[in-house]
Amino acid sequence: MNFFSLGLARGIGAQIIGTAIGVAFMSIWRAALGMPVNEMEPAAVFGGAVGALAFMFGVGALTDWTRIAFGHAVAEHPAADPSQPTWARYFGVSLDHKVIGIQYGITSVLLLCLAGLFALIFRAELVETGLQFLSPDLYNTLMSLHGIVMIAAILTGVGAMSNYLVPLMIGASDMAFPRLNAFAFWVNIPGALLLLSSLFLGGFDTGWTGYPPLSARAPLGMQFFFMGVYIVGLSSILGGLNIIVTVLTMRAPGMTLFRMPIFVWAAFATALIQLTATQLIGLSFMMVMFQRLFGMGFFDPAKGGNVILFQHLFWFYSHPAVYVFILPGLGIISELLPVFARKPLFGYKWIALSSLAIALIGFFVWAHHMFTSGMEEYLRVPFMYSTLLVAVPTGVKFFSWIGTLWQGKISTPTPMLFVLGGIVVFLLGGLSGPPNGTVATDLQLHDTYWIVGHFHDTMFGGFVFPFFAAIYYWFPKMTGRRMNETLGKLHFYLMTPAFFVMTLGQMFVGLQGMRRRIADYDPAQGLSPTHLVVTVAAFLIATSVLVFLFNLVHSVKSGEVAAGNLWASRSPEWQIPSPAPEHNYAGRPFVVVGEPYDYGLPGAVYLQMGDAATPLPPGHAAAPAE
Amino acid sequence: MNDPKREAKRKEALRQGEVIMLILITINAVELWLALGIKYQTVMMATMAFLALVDVLFILVYYMHLERVFSNKEDHS
Amino acid sequence: MTISSNPLTAAQQKLVNNRLGLWLFILSDAFMFGGILVARIYLLGETRPHLEQTTGFIITAILLVSSFFMNRAETSIAFGDRRGFLISTALTLLLGLGFLIGVVGFEWRITPFGPGDGAPGAIFYLMTGMHAFHVLTGVIFLAVILRNGLMGHYSADEHWAVEACANYWHFVDIVWQFFYPALYLVGVAVALP
């Protein structure tokens, strides 16, 4: 087959050509207007934007919309091209939410590994005081890229889980807007490429937060960082919009809001944040871009601007963003616990509403990142209270998890191990949070390695552990094979202790006075031994991820076949064959007649499947397939 | 088009659009007139925000038909 | 138990999705404009750049009248009046272009300051620029439905594209209803260097 029949190859080709054309066009334009041509920034930014657009045309994500705009009809659910091998579907535009979900997942795992690699490089630098093999600029760039590429990886991981699972769980044949769904996935690729290209364009040294005034005078790489985040944010907004509409309008008959699988609630709350708050990080980054390009003095005190404004706009997204990262993961924990404890989920409504409550309170806590910034002092105490309020709905979740486990018949295959690990790690993250949200202690802890330890806890407990659990758990649904149990357990037992060593070590050096985002530290502090331990632990985590990657690749081809309801789950997606058929429930509609998590209760029924053997009860005609 | 009931509905809908337009233009003129008169900035900000909200409410309800988000019919007659 | 006794047809389901989707998009976009408004209040407070009041009122009036014709176009096609729809859409398009020329071609020329002249200049160009960008996309959308309308698309039963275009256009108008007083009316006018 032809290499350029793959959408990805066409897209990248188009992006390279588009970038070149954009740069050339803007340079000529500026020369014609008599502006200095040796100043590359405007031309490079314009080229980057044109390149990203060219990618979207090249990959084919805009083809259908262009046809619609010109008044042509397009197929609603085009079948996969039979002349293409199955694997090739994942490298081009597909409108099937399951293909898109897996595309998100692969992108997420690749970006996680890349960002982890950046971390390993600069962790090795921190083993000894003094600079061994990194220049301060390269250290800063790697540290910043580790942060932002991880965030892109987590956002695509969240996209993977909600895209693959939500339509299957609510009995829909696809997402509400399949084309928008494909667009939202593919726009991540040029976004990630722009982010990574900053490494070769002078880098950027601000960390992932991009605060001015530093970001207003950082090298050219800064602009590509801004553009990359802007584009990944666009994907997040559109993906969130799609999830909200899908959940609200496309549920199976009988599935009221409080009878949805609990993960759908988490995805819904996440989508609300993604839809609205993401605009503000886009705006704040755009304003810095404009300040650099047009000299607009938003954040330039010499021109009457104010840098604190940036932090307000930025954190209005970037704190709720943390809940975007963790809520789906917490949803996975709530989803899997009853399956492996064989007991009803304790307090379903409380868990469902606590997700919404976390999302809502999340909008009113942003300034706790700014206690030391010099913002208006009267804002400190109100934001301290609102921040501590987040602990209430989070606590509800913990109580409910313990209530679910209590006296359950617990079995511990790999997914359950990761769920339990996630709970413990997230507990540590949760407990190390309030000291940062309290003004008095935060003034001490701000910008130390303690914070690094804290948020690695929340990210691992809220995303990484549940994400691995989700992969081990739904891998059979995606491929029809299960992953190797021994290797999975090896992955878990290698990663978990190493992670605790790493995060506790980070908190320890932080309390000893180690600052964040610094390439070097004073030998008199005596931190080198702990840094060595942390680095070794980080490499152990990387090793465990290698085990996972091997398991993943190996199991796709030659894992043990698992076509049925492997985990004895009551959720709709396990009532149909694995791998899930192309049109989900076409020909097998179901109606919801009971509560979703009544595991272990005799006679409890959640779904009535309406296939040829047991037709749906009269008056319960299922919604048509689309 | 020949159905007299439908024709009356169409006229009614167009008339509604005209009335809303007049209201919106009036509010904007009032905004400008007040802005040239009010001296206290706090009063001014509150007044302008209130008038803008009234404006927007009219547009949301009568021009954008907010209630249609709960309907599945395209034909409004 | 709320089982819908009357399941939607595919076309109805699509319309329901489209309507909700467009409103959510508008909500999302409103957060961006809200952020710009916050930036204006944060940086300028009770001052504003000195601007020409006549121009401000005229362009505001143009945008409002365009919203009126947009509503007329949608109402016309909803009752199957193709001719009225085409005329009103064309008028909306022309008024939209008039607004763009008024802001970018006229207002930007006569203002004595540029984007680099202090925070008021930056805020003025950010607010008018982002709004003008949305007007431009709206004008493109209008051109698309005008062309397709001339080709014979859309009817009383099938005109979602017109409804979407109308709602987007009204949203752009709503934004200006906030930006106009924020830029031209509130605050003490300060002259820029």
PDB file of C-alpha atoms in Angstrom, chain A residues 68-72 76 175-177 179 230 237-238 241 244-245 248-250 253-256 259 274-277 279-280 283 286-287 290 294-299 303-306 308-309 312-313 316 363 375-376 591-593 619-624 626, chain C residues 1-5 7-11 13-14 16-40 42-44 114-127 130 144-145 147-148 151 153-154:
ATOM      1  CA  ILE A  68     -20.984  20.476   3.693  1.00  0.00           C
ATOM      2  CA  ALA A  69     -20.151  24.170   3.360  1.00  0.00           C
ATOM      3  CA  PHE A  70     -20.406  23.815  -0.407  1.00  0.00           C
ATOM      4  CA  GLY A  71     -23.791  22.190  -0.068  1.00  0.00           C
ATOM      5  CA  HIS A  72     -22.804  18.560  -0.742  1.00  0.00           C
ATOM      6  CA  GLU A  76     -23.429   9.792   8.226  1.00  0.00           C
ATOM      7  CA  MET A 175     -20.552  10.332  19.919  1.00  0.00           C
ATOM      8  CA  ALA A 176     -22.995  13.145  19.167  1.00  0.00           C
ATOM      9  CA  PHE A 177     -20.596  14.770  16.675  1.00  0.00           C
ATOM     10  CA  ARG A 179     -16.558  14.607  12.777  1.00  0.00           C
ATOM     11  CA  TYR A 230      -3.483  26.798  22.405  1.00  0.00           C
ATOM     12  CA  ILE A 237     -12.798  22.322  24.482  1.00  0.00           C
ATOM     13  CA  LEU A 238     -14.287  20.516  21.499  1.00  0.00           C
ATOM     14  CA  LEU A 241     -18.511  19.811  24.214  1.00  0.00           C
ATOM     15  CA  ILE A 244     -21.691  16.851  27.283  1.00  0.00           C
ATOM     16  CA  VAL A 245     -24.051  16.608  24.299  1.00  0.00           C
ATOM     17  CA  LEU A 248     -27.349  14.565  27.733  1.00  0.00           C
ATOM     18  CA  THR A 249     -29.083  13.418  24.568  1.00  0.00           C
ATOM     19  CA  MET A 250     -27.990   9.925  23.577  1.00  0.00           C
ATOM     20  CA  PRO A 253     -34.011   4.104  27.079  1.00  0.00           C
ATOM     21  CA  GLY A 254     -34.501   3.878  30.825  1.00  0.00           C
ATOM     22  CA  MET A 255     -31.038   5.212  31.623  1.00  0.00           C
ATOM     23  CA  THR A 256     -31.824   8.198  33.813  1.00  0.00           C
ATOM     24  CA  ARG A 259     -28.595   5.137  36.464  1.00  0.00           C
ATOM     25  CA  GLN A 274     -12.918  21.599  29.725  1.00  0.00           C
ATOM     26  CA  LEU A 275     -15.647  23.404  27.828  1.00  0.00           C
ATOM     27  CA  THR A 276     -15.552  26.633  29.787  1.00  0.00           C
ATOM     28  CA  ALA A 277     -12.329  27.154  31.711  1.00  0.00           C
ATOM     29  CA  GLN A 279     -10.815  29.438  27.082  1.00  0.00           C
ATOM     30  CA  LEU A 280      -9.012  31.402  29.784  1.00  0.00           C
ATOM     31  CA  LEU A 283      -6.702  33.921  26.243  1.00  0.00           C
ATOM     32  CA  MET A 286      -2.687  34.642  23.387  1.00  0.00           C
ATOM     33  CA  MET A 287      -2.222  37.938  25.219  1.00  0.00           C
ATOM     34  CA  PHE A 290       0.339  39.534  21.188  1.00  0.00           C
ATOM     35  CA  PHE A 294       2.657  43.668  18.515  1.00  0.00           C
ATOM     36  CA  GLY A 295       4.102  45.266  21.638  1.00  0.00           C
ATOM     37  CA  MET A 296       0.666  45.309  23.305  1.00  0.00           C
ATOM     38  CA  GLY A 297       1.464  46.087  26.935  1.00  0.00           C
ATOM     39  CA  PHE A 298      -0.955  43.863  28.852  1.00  0.00           C
ATOM     40  CA  PHE A 299       1.685  42.534  31.199  1.00  0.00           C
ATOM     41  CA  LYS A 303       3.176  50.478  29.668  1.00  0.00           C
ATOM     42  CA  GLY A 304       0.607  50.361  32.453  1.00  0.00           C
ATOM     43  CA  GLY A 305       0.138  46.588  32.275  1.00  0.00           C
ATOM     44  CA  ASN A 306       0.021  44.194  35.213  1.00  0.00           C
ATOM     45  CA  ILE A 308      -0.800  39.630  38.159  1.00  0.00           C
ATOM     46  CA  LEU A 309      -3.616  39.759  35.602  1.00  0.00           C
ATOM     47  CA  HIS A 312      -5.502  35.338  37.457  1.00  0.00           C
ATOM     48  CA  LEU A 313      -6.481  34.397  33.887  1.00  0.00           C
ATOM     49  CA  PHE A 316      -8.673  30.289  36.337  1.00  0.00           C
ATOM     50  CA  PHE A 363     -13.820  27.381  39.637  1.00  0.00           C
ATOM     51  CA  MET A 375      -1.818  39.956  44.559  1.00  0.00           C
ATOM     52  CA  GLU A 376      -4.433  41.830  46.577  1.00  0.00           C
ATOM     53  CA  VAL A 591     -33.216  -1.023  28.088  1.00  0.00           C
ATOM     54  CA  VAL A 592     -32.198  -0.088  31.620  1.00  0.00           C
ATOM     55  CA  VAL A 593     -34.507  -1.565  34.227  1.00  0.00           C
ATOM     56  CA  GLY A 619     -43.383  -0.040  24.843  1.00  0.00           C
ATOM     57  CA  HIS A 620     -39.616  -0.089  25.283  1.00  0.00           C
ATOM     58  CA  ALA A 621     -38.604   0.279  21.689  1.00  0.00           C
ATOM     59  CA  ALA A 622     -34.986   1.321  21.693  1.00  0.00           C
ATOM     60  CA  ALA A 623     -33.904   4.533  20.033  1.00  0.00           C
ATOM     61  CA  PRO A 624     -32.811   4.000  16.434  1.00  0.00           C
ATOM     62  CA  GLU A 626     -28.185   6.917  15.263  1.00  0.00           C
TER      63      GLU A 626
ATOM     64  CA  MET C   1     -38.778   5.666  35.177  1.00  0.00           C
ATOM     65  CA  THR C   2     -38.594   8.084  32.277  1.00  0.00           C
ATOM     66  CA  ILE C   3     -38.533   5.994  29.146  1.00  0.00           C
ATOM     67  CA  SER C   4     -39.257   8.125  26.158  1.00  0.00           C
ATOM     68  CA  SER C   5     -42.376   6.556  24.656  1.00  0.00           C
ATOM     69  CA  PRO C   7     -38.084   7.749  20.346  1.00  0.00           C
ATOM     70  CA  LEU C   8     -36.575  10.399  18.130  1.00  0.00           C
ATOM     71  CA  THR C   9     -35.985   9.902  14.446  1.00  0.00           C
ATOM     72  CA  ALA C  10     -32.404  10.170  13.262  1.00  0.00           C
ATOM     73  CA  ALA C  11     -33.023  13.686  11.915  1.00  0.00           C
ATOM     74  CA  GLN C  13     -31.737  13.404  17.218  1.00  0.00           C
ATOM     75  CA  LYS C  14     -29.291  15.247  15.003  1.00  0.00           C
ATOM     76  CA  VAL C  16     -31.306  18.171  19.174  1.00  0.00           C
ATOM     77  CA  ASN C  17     -27.567  17.466  19.256  1.00  0.00           C
ATOM     78  CA  ASN C  18     -26.773  20.348  16.932  1.00  0.00           C
ATOM     79  CA  ARG C  19     -28.793  22.871  18.919  1.00  0.00           C
ATOM     80  CA  LEU C  20     -27.294  21.859  22.260  1.00  0.00           C
ATOM     81  CA  GLY C  21     -23.823  21.744  20.715  1.00  0.00           C
ATOM     82  CA  LEU C  22     -24.093  25.252  19.303  1.00  0.00           C
ATOM     83  CA  TRP C  23     -25.305  26.675  22.614  1.00  0.00           C
ATOM     84  CA  LEU C  24     -22.425  25.003  24.425  1.00  0.00           C
ATOM     85  CA  PHE C  25     -19.996  26.422  21.888  1.00  0.00           C
ATOM     86  CA  ILE C  26     -21.472  29.877  22.488  1.00  0.00           C
ATOM     87  CA  LEU C  27     -21.161  29.384  26.243  1.00  0.00           C
ATOM     88  CA  SER C  28     -17.526  28.408  25.825  1.00  0.00           C
ATOM     89  CA  ASP C  29     -16.777  31.394  23.609  1.00  0.00           C
ATOM     90  CA  ALA C  30     -18.539  33.653  26.105  1.00  0.00           C
ATOM     91  CA  PHE C  31     -15.939  32.660  28.702  1.00  0.00           C
ATOM     92  CA  MET C  32     -13.201  33.946  26.405  1.00  0.00           C
ATOM     93  CA  PHE C  33     -14.964  37.281  25.907  1.00  0.00           C
ATOM     94  CA  GLY C  34     -15.699  37.399  29.625  1.00  0.00           C
ATOM     95  CA  GLY C  35     -11.963  37.034  30.242  1.00  0.00           C
ATOM     96  CA  ILE C  36     -11.274  39.958  27.927  1.00  0.00           C
ATOM     97  CA  LEU C  37     -13.836  42.042  29.811  1.00  0.00           C
ATOM     98  CA  VAL C  38     -12.148  41.120  33.096  1.00  0.00           C
ATOM     99  CA  ALA C  39      -8.798  42.186  31.639  1.00  0.00           C
ATOM    100  CA  ARG C  40     -10.325  45.530  30.615  1.00  0.00           C
ATOM    101  CA  TYR C  42      -8.547  44.951  35.819  1.00  0.00           C
ATOM    102  CA  LEU C  43      -6.152  47.078  33.771  1.00  0.00           C
ATOM    103  CA  LEU C  44      -8.193  50.202  33.042  1.00  0.00           C
ATOM    104  CA  GLY C 114      -1.623  52.058  18.220  1.00  0.00           C
ATOM    105  CA  PRO C 115      -1.667  48.654  19.950  1.00  0.00           C
ATOM    106  CA  GLY C 116       1.726  49.318  21.519  1.00  0.00           C
ATOM    107  CA  ASP C 117       0.648  52.560  23.220  1.00  0.00           C
ATOM    108  CA  GLY C 118       0.022  51.636  26.806  1.00  0.00           C
ATOM    109  CA  ALA C 119      -2.526  49.352  28.411  1.00  0.00           C
ATOM    110  CA  PRO C 120      -5.559  51.305  27.085  1.00  0.00           C
ATOM    111  CA  GLY C 121      -4.303  50.923  23.512  1.00  0.00           C
ATOM    112  CA  ALA C 122      -3.621  47.218  24.035  1.00  0.00           C
ATOM    113  CA  ILE C 123      -7.081  46.608  25.522  1.00  0.00           C
ATOM    114  CA  PHE C 124      -8.823  48.628  22.793  1.00  0.00           C
ATOM    115  CA  TYR C 125      -7.191  46.664  19.992  1.00  0.00           C
ATOM    116  CA  LEU C 126      -7.679  43.343  21.780  1.00  0.00           C
ATOM    117  CA  MET C 127     -11.410  43.939  22.326  1.00  0.00           C
ATOM    118  CA  MET C 130     -11.216  39.715  18.787  1.00  0.00           C
ATOM    119  CA  VAL C 144     -21.918  30.187   2.822  1.00  0.00           C
ATOM    120  CA  ILE C 145     -25.645  30.123   3.572  1.00  0.00           C
ATOM    121  CA  ARG C 147     -24.553  30.835  -1.676  1.00  0.00           C
ATOM    122  CA  ASN C 148     -26.273  27.610  -0.720  1.00  0.00           C
ATOM    123  CA  MET C 151     -28.333  27.180  -5.141  1.00  0.00           C
ATOM    124  CA  HIS C 153     -30.875  24.554  -0.480  1.00  0.00           C
ATOM    125  CA  TYR C 154     -32.892  25.046   2.741  1.00  0.00           C
TER     126      TYR C 154
END
